[in-house]
Coordinates of C-alpha atoms and ligand atoms in Angstrom, one line a residue:
L30 CA 100.2 77.4 83.0
C31 CA 99.6 79.9 80.2
Y32 CA 98.0 81.8 83.0
F33 CA 101.4 82.9 84.3
P34 CA 102.3 86.0 82.4
F35 CA 105.7 84.8 81.4
F36 CA 104.6 81.6 79.8
E37 CA 101.9 83.1 77.7
E38 CA 103.9 83.0 74.4
L39 CA 105.1 79.4 74.8
E40 CA 104.0 76.5 72.6
E41 CA 101.8 73.7 74.0
A42 CA 104.8 71.3 74.0
D43 CA 107.0 73.6 75.9
L44 CA 104.3 74.2 78.4
R45 CA 103.9 70.5 79.0
E46 CA 107.6 70.1 79.5
I47 CA 107.7 73.0 82.0
S48 CA 104.8 71.8 84.0
S49 CA 106.6 68.5 84.5
M50 CA 109.4 70.4 86.2
F51 CA 107.1 72.0 88.8
I52 CA 106.8 70.6 92.3
T53 CA 103.3 71.5 93.7
R54 CA 103.3 72.6 97.3
T55 CA 100.2 73.5 99.3
Y56 CA 100.5 75.7 102.4
E57 CA 97.9 76.5 105.1
K58 CA 97.5 80.2 106.0
G59 CA 100.3 81.7 108.1
R60 CA 103.0 79.1 107.1
T61 CA 106.6 80.0 106.3
V62 CA 107.8 79.3 102.8
F63 CA 111.4 80.3 103.6
L64 CA 113.3 82.6 106.0
E65 CA 115.6 85.5 105.2
G66 CA 119.2 84.3 105.3
E67 CA 118.5 80.7 104.3
K68 CA 120.2 79.3 101.2
G69 CA 117.7 79.0 98.4
D70 CA 117.7 76.9 95.2
E71 CA 114.0 77.2 94.3
L72 CA 111.9 79.8 92.7
Y73 CA 108.1 79.9 93.3
M74 CA 105.1 80.7 91.2
I75 CA 101.8 81.4 92.9
K76 CA 99.1 79.2 91.5
S77 CA 96.6 80.5 94.1
G78 CA 96.9 82.4 97.4
V79 CA 98.6 85.4 98.9
I80 CA 102.3 85.7 99.9
N81 CA 103.8 88.2 102.3
I82 CA 107.5 89.1 101.6
Y83 CA 108.9 90.6 104.8
R84 CA 112.0 91.3 106.9
I85 CA 112.3 91.6 110.6
D86 CA 114.2 94.6 111.9
E87 CA 114.6 95.2 115.7
A88 CA 111.6 92.9 116.4
R89 CA 109.3 94.6 114.0
E90 CA 108.1 93.3 110.7
I91 CA 108.6 95.3 107.6
I92 CA 106.4 94.2 104.7
L93 CA 108.2 94.6 101.4
A94 CA 105.6 93.2 99.1
I95 CA 102.4 91.2 98.9
F96 CA 102.1 88.8 96.0
G97 CA 99.0 87.0 94.6
D98 CA 97.9 84.7 91.9
G99 CA 100.2 84.5 88.9
D100 CA 103.2 86.3 90.6
F101 CA 106.6 84.7 91.2
F102 CA 109.2 85.2 94.0
G103 CA 112.4 83.7 95.3
E104 CA 114.2 84.4 92.0
M105 CA 117.0 86.5 93.6
A106 CA 118.7 83.7 95.6
V107 CA 118.3 81.4 92.6
L108 CA 119.7 83.8 90.0
E109 CA 122.5 85.1 92.1
N110 CA 123.8 81.5 92.6
E111 CA 124.6 80.5 96.2
Q112 CA 123.1 83.7 97.6
V113 CA 120.8 83.6 100.6
R114 CA 117.2 84.7 100.7
S115 CA 117.0 88.5 100.9
A116 CA 113.7 88.4 102.7
S117 CA 111.3 85.9 104.3
A118 CA 108.1 84.6 102.7
K119 CA 105.0 83.4 104.4
T120 CA 101.4 82.7 103.3
M121 CA 98.6 85.2 104.2
E122 CA 96.0 82.7 102.9
K123 CA 96.0 79.1 102.1
S124 CA 98.3 78.9 99.0
V125 CA 99.3 76.6 96.3
L126 CA 102.8 77.2 94.9
Y127 CA 104.7 75.7 92.0
A128 CA 108.4 75.3 93.0
L129 CA 111.0 75.3 90.3
K130 CA 114.6 74.1 91.0
R131 CA 117.5 76.3 90.0
Q132 CA 118.8 73.8 87.4
D133 CA 115.4 73.5 85.7
F134 CA 114.9 77.3 85.9
M135 CA 118.2 77.9 84.2
S136 CA 117.6 75.5 81.4
L137 CA 114.2 77.1 80.9
L138 CA 115.8 80.5 80.6
N139 CA 118.5 79.3 78.2
R140 CA 115.9 77.9 75.8
N141 CA 113.5 80.8 76.1
P142 CA 115.2 84.2 76.1
N143 CA 111.7 85.8 76.2
I144 CA 111.2 84.6 79.7
S145 CA 114.4 86.2 80.9
M146 CA 113.2 89.5 79.5
K147 CA 109.8 89.2 81.2
I148 CA 111.5 88.4 84.6
L149 CA 113.8 91.3 84.1
K150 CA 110.9 93.6 83.4
T151 CA 109.0 92.4 86.5
T152 CA 112.1 92.9 88.7
L153 CA 112.6 96.4 87.3
D154 CA 109.0 97.2 88.1
R155 CA 109.6 95.9 91.7
L156 CA 112.7 98.2 91.9
R157 CA 110.6 101.2 90.9
K158 CA 108.1 100.3 93.6
A159 CA 110.9 99.9 96.2
N160 CA 112.3 103.3 95.2
E161 CA 108.9 104.8 95.7
L162 CA 108.6 103.2 99.1
I163 CA 112.0 104.6 100.2
T164 CA 111.0 108.0 99.1
N165 CA 107.6 107.7 100.8
L166 CA 109.2 106.6 104.1
T167 CA 111.6 109.5 104.2
I168 CA 109.4 112.4 103.2
L169 CA 105.7 111.8 103.5
D170 CA 103.4 112.0 106.4
A171 CA 101.6 108.9 107.6
R172 CA 98.3 109.8 106.0
T173 CA 99.8 110.2 102.6
R174 CA 101.8 107.0 103.0
V175 CA 98.7 105.1 103.9
I176 CA 96.8 106.5 100.9
R177 CA 99.7 105.7 98.5
M178 CA 99.7 102.2 99.9
L179 CA 96.0 101.8 99.2
L180 CA 96.5 103.1 95.6
R181 CA 99.4 100.7 95.1
L182 CA 97.4 97.7 96.5
A183 CA 94.5 98.7 94.3
G184 CA 96.8 98.5 91.3
Q185 CA 98.2 95.1 92.3
H186 CA 95.3 93.4 93.9
G187 CA 92.2 95.4 92.9
T188 CA 89.1 94.2 91.2
Q189 CA 86.6 96.5 89.6
R190 CA 83.2 96.5 91.2
K191 CA 80.1 98.5 90.4
D192 CA 80.8 100.9 93.3
G193 CA 84.6 101.1 93.0
I194 CA 87.7 99.1 93.2
L195 CA 87.9 96.3 95.8
I196 CA 91.3 95.5 97.3
N197 CA 91.2 91.7 97.3
L198 CA 93.2 91.2 100.5
K199 CA 92.2 90.8 104.1
L200 CA 94.8 93.0 105.8
T201 CA 95.1 93.7 109.5
H202 CA 95.8 97.3 110.7
Q203 CA 99.1 96.0 112.0
Q204 CA 100.0 94.6 108.6
M205 CA 99.2 98.0 107.0
A206 CA 101.3 99.7 109.6
D207 CA 104.2 97.2 108.7
M208 CA 103.8 98.3 105.1
T209 CA 103.9 102.0 105.8
G210 CA 106.4 102.4 108.6
T211 CA 103.9 103.6 111.2
V212 CA 102.0 102.1 114.1
R213 CA 98.7 100.2 114.2
E214 CA 96.8 103.0 116.0
T215 CA 97.8 105.5 113.3
V216 CA 96.5 103.2 110.6
T217 CA 93.2 102.7 112.5
K218 CA 92.8 106.5 112.9
I219 CA 93.6 107.2 109.2
L220 CA 91.3 104.5 107.9
L221 CA 88.4 105.9 110.0
E222 CA 89.1 109.4 108.7
L223 CA 89.0 108.1 105.1
Q224 CA 85.8 106.3 105.8
D225 CA 84.3 109.5 107.3
E226 CA 85.3 111.4 104.2
K227 CA 83.6 108.7 102.1
L228 CA 86.8 107.9 100.2
I229 CA 86.8 104.3 101.2
H230 CA 84.5 101.8 102.9
I231 CA 85.1 98.3 104.3
E232 CA 83.4 95.3 102.8
K233 CA 83.8 92.0 104.6
K234 CA 87.1 93.0 106.0
K235 CA 88.4 94.2 102.6
I236 CA 88.9 97.8 101.6
M237 CA 86.8 99.3 98.8
I238 CA 87.9 102.5 97.2
G239 CA 85.0 104.4 95.8
S240 CA 87.0 106.5 93.3
I241 CA 90.7 106.2 92.6
E242 CA 90.7 109.7 91.1
K243 CA 89.2 111.2 94.3
L244 CA 91.8 109.4 96.5
E245 CA 94.6 110.6 94.2
Q246 CA 93.3 114.1 94.4
V247 CA 93.7 114.0 98.2
I248 CA 97.4 113.6 97.9
F249 CA 98.3 115.0 94.5
G250 CA 95.8 117.9 94.4
D251 CA 93.6 118.5 91.3
Ligands
LIG5 P1 114.9 85.8 97.3 O1 116.0 86.8 97.7 O2 115.3 84.6 96.7 O3 113.9 85.6 98.5 C1 113.1 86.7 98.9 C2 112.3 87.1 97.7 O4 111.5 88.2 98.0 C3 113.3 87.7 96.6 O5 114.0 86.6 96.2 C4 112.3 88.4 95.7 O6 111.6 87.4 94.9 C5 111.3 89.0 96.8 N1 111.7 90.4 97.1 C6 112.7 90.8 97.8 N2 112.8 92.1 98.0 C7 111.7 92.6 97.3 C8 111.1 93.9 97.1 N3 111.7 95.0 97.5 N4 110.0 93.9 96.3 C9 109.4 92.8 95.8 N5 109.9 91.6 96.0 C10 111.0 91.5 96.7

């Protein structure tokens, strides 16, 4: 449990109490956790796996965020009391989630103000990213949007390797198109260009960025 960032400062006894409140749920790849518009009274923490947060608009999917180990989601409906889910959630890999009921979550927050602060900070960070996405969608060309997406994913899901940063997600070109407001063919073309330019390469269906600085230079200049 101490492995979730917002529990790191808690005492052993508190941790034990919290873990008794969790309901463990295991999902195969591609399963729905909840749908946009449903009432929600649980928050989820990701023990392991990958979660896609998305909305459907005019039959196309828009990916708002991808979460991995140690992240939480579903806090909005829970904190806003009686509100419905603002987006849908499904698994992109087999995932193990810890579900926490509203009542338990509330009593946890009341007893540990630090946790509220950490959740607030995380949601502010998500708001920043959402602002960035809006700006990207309205002004930037597709190539710049795809590069920014890669940089963002590297920050969130990247692991340092000898020859660069590996984005630890298996994403289809369609999913990357759903994250950048473009079409699959455009993503395919841009990824091929970036490979030709030796800025990225593909390793077992995952994207490896040779040098973050070089990729940043492409969009921000020197
Ligand atoms: P909730 O509204 O309960 O259900 C959907 C969840 O997706 C939401 O809580 C947040 O946890 C998460 N979510 C919604 N919008 C975003 C966003 N723009 N960025 C990151 N996470 C989001």
